[in-house]
Amino acid sequence: MQVVVCVKQIPDPAGPQALDPETHFLVRPTEQVLDDTDRYGVEMGLQIAQKHGGSVTLVSMGPAGSMQGIRQALAMGADKAVIIDDGDLKGSDALTTARVLAAAISRQAFDLVIAGTESTDGYSGVLPQMLAELLDAPALTYATSVEAGDGAITIHRQTAAGYDVVEASLPAVVAVTAGVVEPRYPTFKGIMDAKKKDVETLSASDLGIDTALDQRVDSVEAAPPREAGAKIEDDGEAHLRIIELLEQRKVI
Amino acid sequence: MASVWVFVEEDNGAPSTIGLELLTKAREMGDVTVVYLGEGGDAAFARLGEHGASRVVHLDSGDALPAAPVAAALADLAGESGPELIMFGQAYTDRDVAGRLAVRLGRSLLSNASDVALDGDGVVTTHEIFGGTQLAKASVAGPGPHLVIVRPKSFPVEASGGGAPEVSVVELPDAGAAAATITARHAEEREGPQLGEAAVIVSGGRGLGAAESYELVETLAKKLRAATGATRAIVDAGWVPYAKQVGQTGKTVKPDVYIAAGISGAMQHLVGMKDSKTIIAINKDADAPIFGIADLGVVGDVHNVLPKLIEALESR
Ligand SMILES: Cc1cc2nc3c(=O)[nH]c(=O)nc-3n(C[C@H](O)[C@H](O)[C@H](O)COP(=O)(O)OP(=O)(O)OC[C@H]3O[C@@H](n4cnc5c(N)ncnc54)[C@H](O)[C@@H]3O)c2cc1C
Ligand SMILES: Nc1ncnc2c1ncn2[C@@H]1O[C@H](COP(=O)(O)O)[C@@H](O)[C@H]1O
C-alpha cells in the first residue's frame, strides 16, 4: 500500500498571527510547526501502511524553513517527504495548491492520499476534493473512521444527521477529521531517524505549474467590535443576575 | 440581469435552510437557477419558487456519493449557459461539489465567505478572519462563472412570494474511477430543540471538568427549552457527539441567548457564536477571552453557578 499524506507547516497557532500589510498574506516565520490537524492524517497513514505493508510519503507545499513541522511528521514514522517550496507560490489559492500537490503526488504510483478536513491557517476546506478531481479518484471526505485494504476503502462520513458508510475502490483520496485516530508521539529513536530521512525539494516549474494568482485579498480591516457588558465576581448570588437577564430577554 | 446559480441540497424532503439563505441573497443579485440535489417533488420545488428561484435543475444521485457525478454534470451545464456566479453553502456536500467543480471549470474558489457581491468586473466576497476580529475583502476579476462558498447564517431566509419555478431534470453521468457508493445511512437521535434553529443555547466546554458534568448543561437547557452545544475540546475528548460542536469547524449559531459554561472563548469557537444577540459566560478565570464579548460575565465556578441557577429556575 503506497500512502501519501498531505501535511502543512503553519505559524505556531499559540503565537500572534500577522498579515503582511501589503499583500495581506499570512506572515510565515522560518520556524513553523506541523498543523495539528495533520497529525491525524499521518497517524492514519502509518497505521494503514503498517497493516498492509508499504510506505508513507509526506507531500507539503510552502516555505520549508527550518522544517520543524516536516521533521515532526517524519519522526512519527513517515518514510520520506517531498516539499514544494517556491516564492512564486506565495498566496496561492486552493486550486493552485491542489494542482501543485496533485502533480507532486502523480510522479509515483499511489493507492491512498490522505489529507485533513481543513487546515488551521487556511481552512478553505476544499483541497482534498480538488485533489481527488485532479487525480480522477473518489474523495472520501469528513471521515471519522477508515478501513482500507485489498483495493477498496470504507469510511464513516460525517453528515448533518449522523454519518454515512461510504465505499470506493482504490486509489482514493480520504479527508480525515480530528479524532479519527489517536496520533502517536515521536519516540527518541524516531526523532533521531527523522534526521536521516530523504527530503526532496521541488519548485513549481519542476512540476510545470502556472503560479498566476486569480484570487486577491483587496483589504483587511478591523471588524466592528462587540461591546462587552457587565462582568461580576460570583459571590454565591451571581445566578440571580443571570435570571434577571433571562427575564429581561423574555426567555423565562 | 446577471444569472446566478445556487446549489441547494435536500434535507428531510425539503430544501436545506442554508440553501434558502443563499437563495434569499441570490435573488438580489440576479435571475436565479437552483441546482437541487435530492428526491425533489412539487412541494420542495414550490418552496424554492417562493424564495426566488425562477428555474430548478433537479439532480438525484441516489446511493452514489454525489460530488463527482454532480460536478461533472454542472461543469457541462455551466459551459452551455454560463452563469456569472455559482453559490454553495459551507456544508458537507456543497464543499465536495464546489471543490471538484472548481477543478473542472479551472476557476478559483472563494470559501468561507460571509457576504458576496457582483461588482460588474467580477465577484467580491467578505471573510471573517482571526475569529471574526478582522474582515477581509477578496475578489476574483473577470467574467464568470465565479464560485463562492458561503458560511451558514450569513443571510436571513425571506420568502419573495414567487410562483412555481420551471423544473428540468438532468441525468447524472457515471463517475468512473471517481465513483463512491453510500452503503448505509445512520441518523443520530434528535431530541429537543436543534442547535441551528434554537432561540436559546446552553454550551459547555472543558471547564466542566468531566463528561458527567455535561448533565448540568443538559438540565439547564431543558429548563430553558434550549438546545445544547459544545466546544471542539469536549467533542474531541468524546464527551459529546460532533453534532453539538459550535465554531469554525462546527455549527454557526445566532440564538437570542447563548450561555457559555466553562468555555475559554478561543477564536475558532467565537466565530461560530459571536453574533448571538445576548451572550452570558461563566468562567472561573477572570481573564478568559470569552468575557470580551459577553453581555454578562460571571467569574465563578460552573459547579457552583449552574446548580444554583437550575435550582432557582425549578422553584419558579
Ligand atoms: C482548525 C481548528 C478548528 C477549530 N474549530 C473549533 C470549533 O469549531 N469549535 C470550537 O469550540 N473549537 C474549535 N477549535 C479549538 C479551539 O481552538 C479551542 O481549543 C477550543 O474551543 C477550546 O475549548 P474549551 O473552551 O472547552 O477549552 P479550554 O480552552 O481548555 O477552556 C476551558 C475554560 O474553562 C475554564 N474553567 C476551568 N474550570 C472551570 C470551572 N470549574 N468553572 C468555570 N470555568 C472553568 C478555564 O478557565 C478555561 O477558560 C479549533 C481549532 C483548530 C486548530
Ligand atoms: N500547502 C499545503 N501542503 C500540503 N497539504 C496541504 C496544504 N494545504 C492544504 N493541505 C491539505 O489539505 C487539507 C485541507 O486544507 P485546506 O483546504 O487549507 O483547509 C489540509 O488538512 C492538508 O492535509
Coordinates of N, CA, C and O in Angstrom, one line a residue, chain A residues 17-19 26 37 40 93 95 99 117-120 122-126 129-134 136-142 157-169 171 178-179 214-224 226-234 236-243 245-247 249 251-252, chain B residues 65 90-93 95-96 99-100 102-104 106-112 128-130 132-141 149 177-188 190 200 224-225 232 236 242 248-249 257 259 274-280 282 286 291-300 304-305 308-309 312-313 316:
Chain A
Q17 N -0.7 36.0 15.2 CA -0.7 35.8 13.8 C -0.7 37.1 13.1 O -1.4 38.0 13.6
A18 N 0.0 37.3 12.1 CA 0.0 38.6 11.4 C -0.1 38.4 9.9 O 0.3 37.4 9.3
L19 N -0.7 39.5 9.3 CA -0.8 39.5 7.8 C 0.2 40.5 7.3 O 0.4 41.6 7.9
L26 N -0.6 35.7 5.0 CA -0.2 35.4 6.3 C 1.3 35.4 6.4 O 2.0 34.8 5.5
T37 N -3.9 19.4 12.9 CA -4.9 18.6 12.2 C -4.2 17.5 11.4 O -4.8 16.4 11.2
Y40 N -3.4 13.7 12.6 CA -4.4 12.6 12.4 C -4.2 11.9 11.1 O -4.2 10.6 11.1
D93 N -4.1 30.1 -4.2 CA -5.4 29.7 -3.7 C -5.4 28.2 -3.6 O -4.5 27.5 -4.0
L95 N -7.0 26.1 -5.5 CA -6.9 25.4 -6.8 C -5.4 25.2 -7.2 O -5.0 24.1 -7.6
R99 N -3.3 21.8 -7.5 CA -2.6 21.4 -8.8 C -1.1 21.0 -8.5 O -0.6 20.0 -9.0
T117 N -9.4 17.6 7.0 CA -10.6 18.1 6.5 C -10.5 19.6 6.2 O -11.0 20.1 5.2
E118 N -9.8 20.3 7.1 CA -9.4 21.7 6.8 C -8.2 22.1 7.6 O -8.0 21.6 8.7
S119 N -7.4 23.0 7.0 CA -6.1 23.4 7.7 C -6.4 24.4 8.7 O -7.5 25.1 8.6
T120 N -5.6 24.6 9.7 CA -5.8 25.6 10.8 C -5.6 27.0 10.3 O -6.3 27.9 10.7
G122 N -5.5 28.1 6.9 CA -6.1 28.5 5.6 C -7.6 28.1 5.6 O -8.4 28.9 5.1
Y123 N -7.9 27.0 6.2 CA -9.3 26.4 6.3 C -10.2 26.7 5.1 O -11.4 27.0 5.3
S124 N -9.6 26.5 3.9 CA -10.5 26.6 2.7 C -11.4 25.4 2.7 O -12.6 25.4 2.2
G125 N -10.9 24.2 3.2 CA -11.8 23.1 3.4 C -12.2 22.5 2.1 O -13.3 21.8 2.0
V126 N -11.5 22.7 1.0 CA -11.9 22.1 -0.3 C -10.7 21.4 -1.0 O -10.9 20.9 -2.1
Q129 N -11.0 17.6 -2.0 CA -11.9 17.4 -3.1 C -11.3 17.7 -4.4 O -11.5 17.1 -5.4
M130 N -10.5 18.9 -4.4 CA -9.9 19.3 -5.7 C -8.8 18.3 -6.1 O -8.7 17.9 -7.2
L131 N -8.0 17.8 -5.1 CA -7.0 16.8 -5.4 C -7.6 15.6 -6.0 O -7.1 15.1 -7.0
A132 N -8.7 15.1 -5.5 CA -9.4 13.9 -6.0 C -9.8 14.1 -7.4 O -9.7 13.3 -8.3
E133 N -10.4 15.3 -7.7 CA -10.8 15.6 -9.1 C -9.6 15.5 -10.0 O -9.7 15.0 -11.1
L134 N -8.5 16.2 -9.6 CA -7.3 16.2 -10.4 C -6.7 14.8 -10.6 O -6.2 14.5 -11.7
D136 N -8.5 12.1 -10.6 CA -9.6 11.2 -11.1 C -9.8 10.1 -10.1 O -9.9 8.9 -10.4
A137 N -10.0 10.5 -8.9 CA -10.2 9.5 -7.8 C -11.4 9.9 -7.0 O -11.8 11.1 -7.0
P138 N -12.0 9.0 -6.2 CA -13.1 9.4 -5.3 C -12.5 10.2 -4.1 O -11.4 10.0 -3.7
A139 N -13.3 11.2 -3.6 CA -12.9 11.9 -2.4 C -13.8 11.4 -1.2 O -15.0 11.7 -1.2
L140 N -13.2 10.7 -0.3 CA -14.0 10.2 0.9 C -13.7 11.2 2.0 O -12.7 11.2 2.6
T141 N -14.7 12.1 2.1 CA -14.5 13.3 3.0 C -15.1 13.2 4.4 O -16.0 12.3 4.6
Y142 N -14.7 14.0 5.3 CA -15.2 14.1 6.7 C -15.2 12.7 7.3 O -16.1 12.3 8.0
R157 N -18.6 8.6 7.0 CA -18.6 10.0 6.6 C -19.6 10.8 7.4 O -20.8 10.6 7.4
Q158 N -19.0 11.8 8.1 CA -19.9 12.6 9.0 C -20.9 13.4 8.1 O -20.6 13.9 7.0
T159 N -22.2 13.4 8.6 CA -23.2 14.2 7.9 C -23.9 15.0 8.9 O -23.7 14.9 10.1
A160 N -24.8 15.9 8.4 CA -25.6 16.8 9.3 C -26.4 15.9 10.3 O -26.6 16.3 11.4
A161 N -26.9 14.8 9.8 CA -27.8 13.9 10.6 C -27.1 12.9 11.5 O -27.6 12.5 12.5
G162 N -25.9 12.5 11.1 CA -25.1 11.5 11.8 C -23.9 11.1 11.0 O -23.0 11.9 10.8
Y163 N -24.0 9.9 10.4 CA -22.9 9.5 9.5 C -23.4 8.5 8.4 O -24.4 7.8 8.6
D164 N -22.7 8.5 7.3 CA -23.0 7.5 6.2 C -21.8 6.6 6.1 O -20.7 7.0 6.4
V165 N -22.1 5.4 5.7 CA -21.0 4.4 5.4 C -20.8 4.6 3.9 O -21.7 4.5 3.1
V166 N -19.5 4.8 3.5 CA -19.2 5.1 2.1 C -18.1 4.2 1.6 O -17.1 4.0 2.3
E167 N -18.3 3.5 0.5 CA -17.3 2.6 -0.1 C -16.8 3.0 -1.4 O -17.6 3.6 -2.2
A168 N -15.5 2.8 -1.7 CA -15.0 3.1 -3.1 C -13.8 2.1 -3.3 O -13.3 1.5 -2.4
S169 N -13.4 2.1 -4.6 CA -12.1 1.3 -4.8 C -10.9 2.3 -4.8 O -11.0 3.5 -5.0
P171 N -7.3 3.5 -6.3 CA -6.8 4.6 -5.5 C -7.9 5.6 -5.1 O -8.8 5.8 -5.9
A178 N -10.4 15.4 12.9 CA -9.6 15.2 14.1 C -10.3 14.2 14.9 O -11.6 14.1 15.0
G179 N -9.6 13.3 15.6 CA -10.2 12.3 16.5 C -10.4 11.0 15.7 O -10.8 10.0 16.4
D214 N -5.3 34.2 -9.2 CA -6.6 34.7 -9.7 C -7.3 35.4 -8.6 O -8.1 36.2 -8.8
Q215 N -7.0 34.9 -7.4 CA -7.8 35.4 -6.3 C -7.0 36.4 -5.5 O -5.8 36.2 -5.3
R216 N -7.5 37.6 -5.2 CA -6.7 38.5 -4.4 C -7.4 39.0 -3.2 O -8.7 39.1 -3.2
V217 N -6.6 39.3 -2.2 CA -7.2 40.0 -1.0 C -7.0 41.4 -1.1 O -5.9 41.9 -1.2
D218 N -8.1 42.2 -1.2 CA -8.0 43.6 -1.5 C -7.9 44.5 -0.3 O -7.2 45.5 -0.3
S219 N -8.5 44.1 0.8 CA -8.4 44.9 2.0 C -8.7 44.0 3.2 O -9.3 43.0 3.1
V220 N -8.1 44.5 4.3 CA -8.4 43.8 5.6 C -8.6 44.9 6.6 O -7.8 45.8 6.8
E221 N -9.7 44.9 7.3 CA -9.9 45.9 8.3 C -10.5 45.3 9.6 O -11.1 44.2 9.6
A222 N -10.4 46.0 10.7 CA -11.0 45.5 12.0 C -12.5 45.4 11.9 O -13.1 46.3 11.3
A223 N -13.0 44.4 12.4 CA -14.5 44.2 12.4 C -15.0 45.1 13.5 O -14.3 45.3 14.5
P224 N -16.3 45.6 13.3 CA -16.8 46.4 14.4 C -16.8 45.6 15.7 O -17.4 44.5 15.7
R226 N -17.6 43.9 19.3 CA -18.8 43.7 20.1 C -18.5 44.2 21.5 O -17.5 43.8 22.1
E227 N -19.3 45.1 22.0 CA -19.1 45.6 23.4 C -19.3 44.6 24.4 O -20.4 43.9 24.4
A228 N -18.4 44.4 25.3 CA -18.6 43.5 26.5 C -19.5 44.3 27.5 O -19.5 45.5 27.6
G229 N -20.4 43.5 28.2 CA -21.2 44.1 29.2 C -20.6 44.0 30.6 O -19.4 44.0 30.8
A230 N -21.5 43.8 31.6 CA -21.0 43.7 33.0 C -20.3 42.4 33.2 O -20.6 41.4 32.7
K231 N -19.2 42.5 34.0 CA -18.5 41.3 34.5 C -18.6 41.3 36.0 O -18.1 42.2 36.7
I232 N -19.1 40.2 36.6 CA -19.3 40.2 38.0 C -18.6 39.0 38.6 O -18.5 37.9 38.0
E233 N -18.1 39.1 39.8 CA -17.5 38.0 40.6 C -18.6 37.3 41.3 O -19.5 37.9 41.8
D234 N -18.6 35.9 41.2 CA -19.6 35.1 41.8 C -19.4 35.2 43.3 O -18.4 34.7 43.9
G236 N -21.8 33.9 45.2 CA -22.9 33.0 45.7 C -24.2 33.4 45.2 O -25.2 32.6 45.2
E237 N -24.3 34.6 44.6 CA -25.6 35.1 44.2 C -25.7 35.4 42.7 O -26.6 36.0 42.2
A238 N -24.6 35.1 42.0 CA -24.5 35.5 40.6 C -25.6 35.0 39.7 O -26.0 35.6 38.7
H239 N -26.1 33.8 40.1 CA -27.1 33.1 39.3 C -28.4 34.0 39.3 O -29.1 34.0 38.3
L240 N -28.6 34.9 40.3 CA -29.7 35.8 40.3 C -29.6 36.8 39.2 O -30.6 37.2 38.6
R241 N -28.4 37.2 39.0 CA -28.2 38.2 37.9 C -28.5 37.6 36.5 O -29.0 38.2 35.6
I242 N -28.1 36.3 36.4 CA -28.4 35.6 35.1 C -29.9 35.5 34.9 O -30.4 35.8 33.9
I243 N -30.6 35.2 36.0 CA -32.1 35.0 35.9 C -32.7 36.4 35.6 O -33.6 36.4 34.7
L245 N -31.4 38.7 33.8 CA -31.1 39.0 32.4 C -32.0 38.1 31.5 O -32.6 38.6 30.5
L246 N -32.2 36.8 31.9 CA -33.1 36.0 31.1 C -34.5 36.5 31.1 O -35.3 36.4 30.2
E247 N -34.9 37.1 32.2 CA -36.3 37.7 32.3 C -36.4 38.8 31.4 O -37.3 39.0 30.6
R249 N -34.8 39.3 28.8 CA -34.8 38.9 27.4 C -36.0 38.0 27.1 O -36.1 37.4 26.0
V251 N -36.8 35.1 28.1 CA -36.6 33.7 27.9 C -37.4 32.9 29.0 O -37.8 31.8 28.8
I252 N -37.5 33.6 30.1 CA -38.3 33.0 31.2 C -39.3 34.0 31.7 O -39.2 35.2 31.4
Chain B
L65 N -22.2 8.6 -4.0 CA -21.7 9.8 -3.3 C -21.8 10.9 -4.3 O -21.2 10.8 -5.4
Q90 N -21.5 26.6 3.1 CA -20.3 25.9 3.8 C -20.9 24.7 4.5 O -21.2 24.7 5.7
A91 N -21.2 23.6 3.7 CA -21.8 22.4 4.2 C -21.1 21.2 3.5 O -20.5 21.4 2.5
Y92 N -21.3 20.0 4.0 CA -20.6 18.9 3.6 C -20.6 18.6 2.1 O -19.5 18.7 1.4
T93 N -21.8 18.3 1.5 CA -21.8 18.0 0.1 C -21.5 19.2 -0.8 O -20.9 19.1 -1.8
R95 N -19.4 21.6 -0.2 CA -18.0 21.8 -0.3 C -17.4 20.7 -1.3 O -16.5 21.1 -2.1
D96 N -17.9 19.5 -1.2 CA -17.4 18.4 -2.1 C -17.6 18.8 -3.5 O -16.8 18.6 -4.4
G99 N -15.5 22.0 -4.8 CA -14.1 21.7 -5.0 C -13.9 21.0 -6.3 O -13.0 21.4 -7.1
R100 N -14.7 20.0 -6.6 CA -14.5 19.3 -7.8 C -14.9 20.1 -9.0 O -14.2 20.1 -10.1
A102 N -14.6 23.4 -9.3 CA -13.6 24.4 -9.5 C -12.5 23.8 -10.4 O -12.0 24.5 -11.3
V103 N -12.1 22.6 -10.2 CA -11.1 21.9 -11.0 C -11.6 21.8 -12.4 O -11.0 22.1 -13.4
R104 N -12.9 21.3 -12.5 CA -13.5 21.0 -13.9 C -13.5 22.3 -14.7 O -13.3 22.3 -15.9
G106 N -11.7 25.0 -14.0 CA -10.5 25.8 -13.9 C -10.6 27.1 -13.3 O -10.0 28.1 -13.7
R107 N -11.5 27.2 -12.3 CA -11.8 28.5 -11.7 C -11.4 28.6 -10.2 O -11.6 27.6 -9.5
S108 N -11.0 29.7 -9.8 CA -10.6 29.9 -8.4 C -11.9 29.8 -7.6 O -13.0 30.2 -8.0
L109 N -11.8 29.3 -6.3 CA -13.0 29.1 -5.5 C -12.8 29.9 -4.2 O -11.8 29.7 -3.5
L110 N -13.7 30.8 -3.9 CA -13.6 31.6 -2.7 C -14.5 30.8 -1.6 O -15.7 30.7 -1.8
S111 N -13.8 30.4 -0.5 CA -14.7 29.8 0.5 C -14.7 30.5 1.8 O -14.0 31.5 2.0
N112 N -15.6 30.1 2.7 CA -15.8 30.8 4.0 C -16.3 32.3 3.9 O -16.0 33.1 4.7
E128 N -14.6 36.6 7.4 CA -14.3 36.9 8.8 C -13.0 36.2 9.1 O -13.0 34.9 9.0
I129 N -11.9 36.9 9.5 CA -10.7 36.1 9.8 C -10.3 36.4 11.3 O -10.8 37.4 11.9
F130 N -9.3 35.7 11.8 CA -8.9 35.8 13.1 C -10.1 35.9 14.1 O -10.3 36.8 14.9
G132 N -13.1 36.5 13.6 CA -14.1 37.5 13.3 C -13.7 38.9 13.8 O -14.5 39.8 13.8
T133 N -12.5 39.0 14.3 CA -12.0 40.3 14.7 C -11.6 41.2 13.5 O -11.5 42.4 13.6
Q134 N -11.3 40.5 12.4 CA -11.0 41.3 11.2 C -11.8 40.8 10.0 O -12.2 39.7 9.9
L135 N -12.1 41.8 9.1 CA -12.9 41.4 7.9 C -12.0 41.6 6.7 O -11.4 42.7 6.5
A136 N -11.8 40.5 5.9 CA -11.0 40.6 4.7 C -12.0 40.7 3.5 O -13.0 40.0 3.5
K137 N -11.6 41.5 2.5 CA -12.4 41.5 1.3 C -11.5 40.9 0.2 O -10.3 41.3 0.0
A138 N -12.1 39.9 -0.5 CA -11.3 39.2 -1.5 C -12.1 39.3 -2.8 O -13.3 39.6 -2.8
S139 N -11.4 39.1 -3.9 CA -12.1 39.2 -5.2 C -11.4 38.3 -6.3 O -10.3 38.0 -6.2
V140 N -12.2 38.0 -7.2 CA -11.8 37.3 -8.5 C -12.3 38.2 -9.6 O -13.5 38.4 -9.7
A141 N -11.4 38.7 -10.4 CA -11.9 39.6 -11.5 C -12.2 38.8 -12.8 O -11.8 37.7 -12.9
I149 N -18.3 29.8 -1.7 CA -18.9 29.0 -0.7 C -19.2 30.0 0.5 O -18.3 30.7 1.0
A177 N -13.8 6.2 -12.4 CA -12.8 5.9 -11.4 C -13.1 6.7 -10.1 O -12.6 6.4 -9.1
A178 N -13.8 7.8 -10.3 CA -14.0 8.7 -9.1 C -15.3 8.3 -8.3 O -15.7 9.0 -7.4
A179 N -16.0 7.3 -8.7 CA -17.2 6.9 -8.1 C -17.0 6.3 -6.7 O -16.0 5.7 -6.4
A180 N -18.0 6.6 -5.8 CA -18.1 6.0 -4.5 C -19.6 5.8 -4.1 O -20.4 6.5 -4.7
T181 N -19.8 4.8 -3.3 CA -21.2 4.5 -3.0 C -21.5 4.6 -1.5 O -20.7 4.2 -0.7
I182 N -22.7 5.1 -1.2 CA -23.2 5.2 0.1 C -23.9 3.9 0.4 O -24.9 3.6 -0.2
T183 N -23.4 3.1 1.3 CA -24.0 1.7 1.5 C -24.9 1.7 2.7 O -25.7 0.8 2.9
A184 N -24.8 2.7 3.6 CA -25.7 2.8 4.8 C -25.8 4.2 5.3 O -24.8 4.9 5.1
R185 N -26.9 4.6 5.8 CA -27.0 5.9 6.4 C -27.5 5.8 7.9 O -28.4 5.1 8.2
H186 N -26.8 6.5 8.7 CA -27.2 6.5 10.2 C -27.5 7.9 10.7 O -26.8 8.8 10.5
A187 N -28.7 8.0 11.2 CA -29.1 9.3 11.8 C -29.0 9.2 13.3 O -29.5 8.2 13.9
E188 N -28.4 10.2 13.9 CA -28.3 10.2 15.3 C -29.7 10.7 15.9 O -30.4 11.4 15.2
R190 N -32.4 12.8 17.3 CA -32.6 14.3 17.5 C -33.6 14.5 18.6 O -34.7 14.1 18.5
V200 N -32.5 29.7 22.2 CA -31.6 29.7 23.4 C -30.7 28.5 23.3 O -31.1 27.4 22.9
L224 N -34.8 25.7 30.1 CA -34.9 26.9 29.3 C -35.5 26.6 27.9 O -35.5 27.4 27.0
R225 N -35.8 25.3 27.7 CA -36.2 24.8 26.3 C -35.1 25.2 25.3 O -35.4 25.7 24.2
R232 N -15.1 22.3 20.6 CA -14.4 21.2 20.0 C -13.6 20.4 21.0 O -13.4 19.2 20.9
D236 N -13.8 16.5 20.9 CA -12.6 15.6 20.6 C -12.3 14.7 21.8 O -11.9 13.6 21.6
Y242 N -20.1 15.1 17.8 CA -19.7 16.2 16.9 C -20.9 17.1 16.6 O -20.7 18.3 16.4
Q248 N -15.9 27.3 14.2 CA -15.3 27.3 12.8 C -15.6 26.0 12.1 O -15.9 26.0 10.9
T249 N -15.3 24.9 12.7 CA -15.5 23.6 12.1 C -16.7 22.9 12.6 O -16.9 21.7 12.3
V257 N -30.2 34.0 23.0 CA -29.4 34.0 24.2 C -28.4 32.8 24.0 O -28.9 31.6 23.7
I259 N -25.6 30.8 26.3 CA -24.9 30.7 27.6 C -23.7 29.8 27.5 O -23.8 28.6 27.1
K274 N -20.4 34.4 18.0 CA -20.3 35.8 18.5 C -21.5 36.7 18.0 O -21.6 37.8 18.5
D275 N -22.3 36.2 17.0 CA -23.4 37.1 16.6 C -24.7 36.7 17.3 O -25.7 37.2 16.9
S276 N -24.6 36.0 18.4 CA -25.8 35.7 19.3 C -26.2 37.1 19.8 O -25.4 37.9 20.1
K277 N -27.5 37.3 20.0 CA -28.0 38.6 20.5 C -27.5 38.9 21.9 O -27.0 40.0 22.1
T278 N -27.6 37.9 22.8 CA -27.1 38.1 24.2 C -26.2 36.9 24.5 O -26.6 35.8 24.3
I279 N -25.0 37.3 25.1 CA -24.1 36.2 25.5 C -23.9 36.3 27.0 O -23.6 37.3 27.5
I280 N -24.1 35.1 27.6 CA -23.8 35.0 29.1 C -22.7 34.0 29.3 O -22.8 32.9 28.7
I282 N -19.9 32.0 31.9 CA -19.5 31.6 33.2 C -18.1 30.9 33.1 O -18.0 29.9 32.4
A286 N -10.9 35.1 35.4 CA -11.4 36.5 35.0 C -10.8 37.0 33.7 O -11.4 37.9 33.1
F291 N -15.0 36.6 28.0 CA -15.6 37.8 28.7 C -15.5 39.0 27.8 O -16.3 40.0 28.0
G292 N -14.6 39.0 26.8 CA -14.5 40.1 25.9 C -15.7 40.4 25.1 O -15.9 41.5 24.5
I293 N -16.6 39.3 24.9 CA -17.8 39.5 24.1 C -19.1 39.2 24.8 O -20.1 39.2 24.2
A294 N -18.9 39.0 26.1 CA -20.1 38.6 26.9 C -20.9 39.8 27.4 O -20.3 40.8 27.8
D295 N -22.2 39.8 27.3 CA -23.1 40.9 27.8 C -23.2 40.7 29.3 O -23.3 41.7 30.0
L296 N -23.1 39.5 29.8 CA -23.0 39.3 31.2 C -21.9 38.2 31.5 O -22.0 37.1 31.0
G297 N -20.9 38.6 32.2 CA -19.8 37.7 32.5 C -19.8 37.3 34.0 O -19.8 38.3 34.8
V298 N -19.9 36.1 34.3 CA -19.8 35.7 35.7 C -18.5 35.0 35.9 O -18.2 33.9 35.4
V299 N -17.7 35.6 36.8 CA -16.4 35.0 37.1 C -16.7 34.0 38.3 O -16.9 34.5 39.4
G300 N -16.7 32.7 38.0 CA -17.1 31.8 39.0 C -17.0 30.4 38.5 O -16.7 30.1 37.4
N304 N -20.6 25.7 41.0 CA -21.5 26.4 41.9 C -22.6 27.1 41.2 O -23.8 27.0 41.7
V305 N -22.3 27.8 40.1 CA -23.3 28.7 39.5 C -24.4 27.9 38.8 O -25.6 28.2 39.0
K308 N -27.1 26.2 41.2 CA -27.9 27.2 41.8 C -28.9 27.8 40.8 O -30.1 28.1 41.1
L309 N -28.4 28.0 39.6 CA -29.3 28.6 38.5 C -30.4 27.6 38.3 O -31.6 28.0 38.2
A312 N -32.9 27.6 41.2 CA -33.7 28.8 41.2 C -34.8 28.7 40.1 O -35.9 29.1 40.3
L313 N -34.4 28.1 39.0 CA -35.4 28.0 37.9 C -36.5 27.0 38.2 O -37.7 27.1 37.9
R316 N -39.4 28.2 40.4 CA -40.2 29.4 39.9 C -41.6 28.9 39.6 O -41.8 27.8 39.1

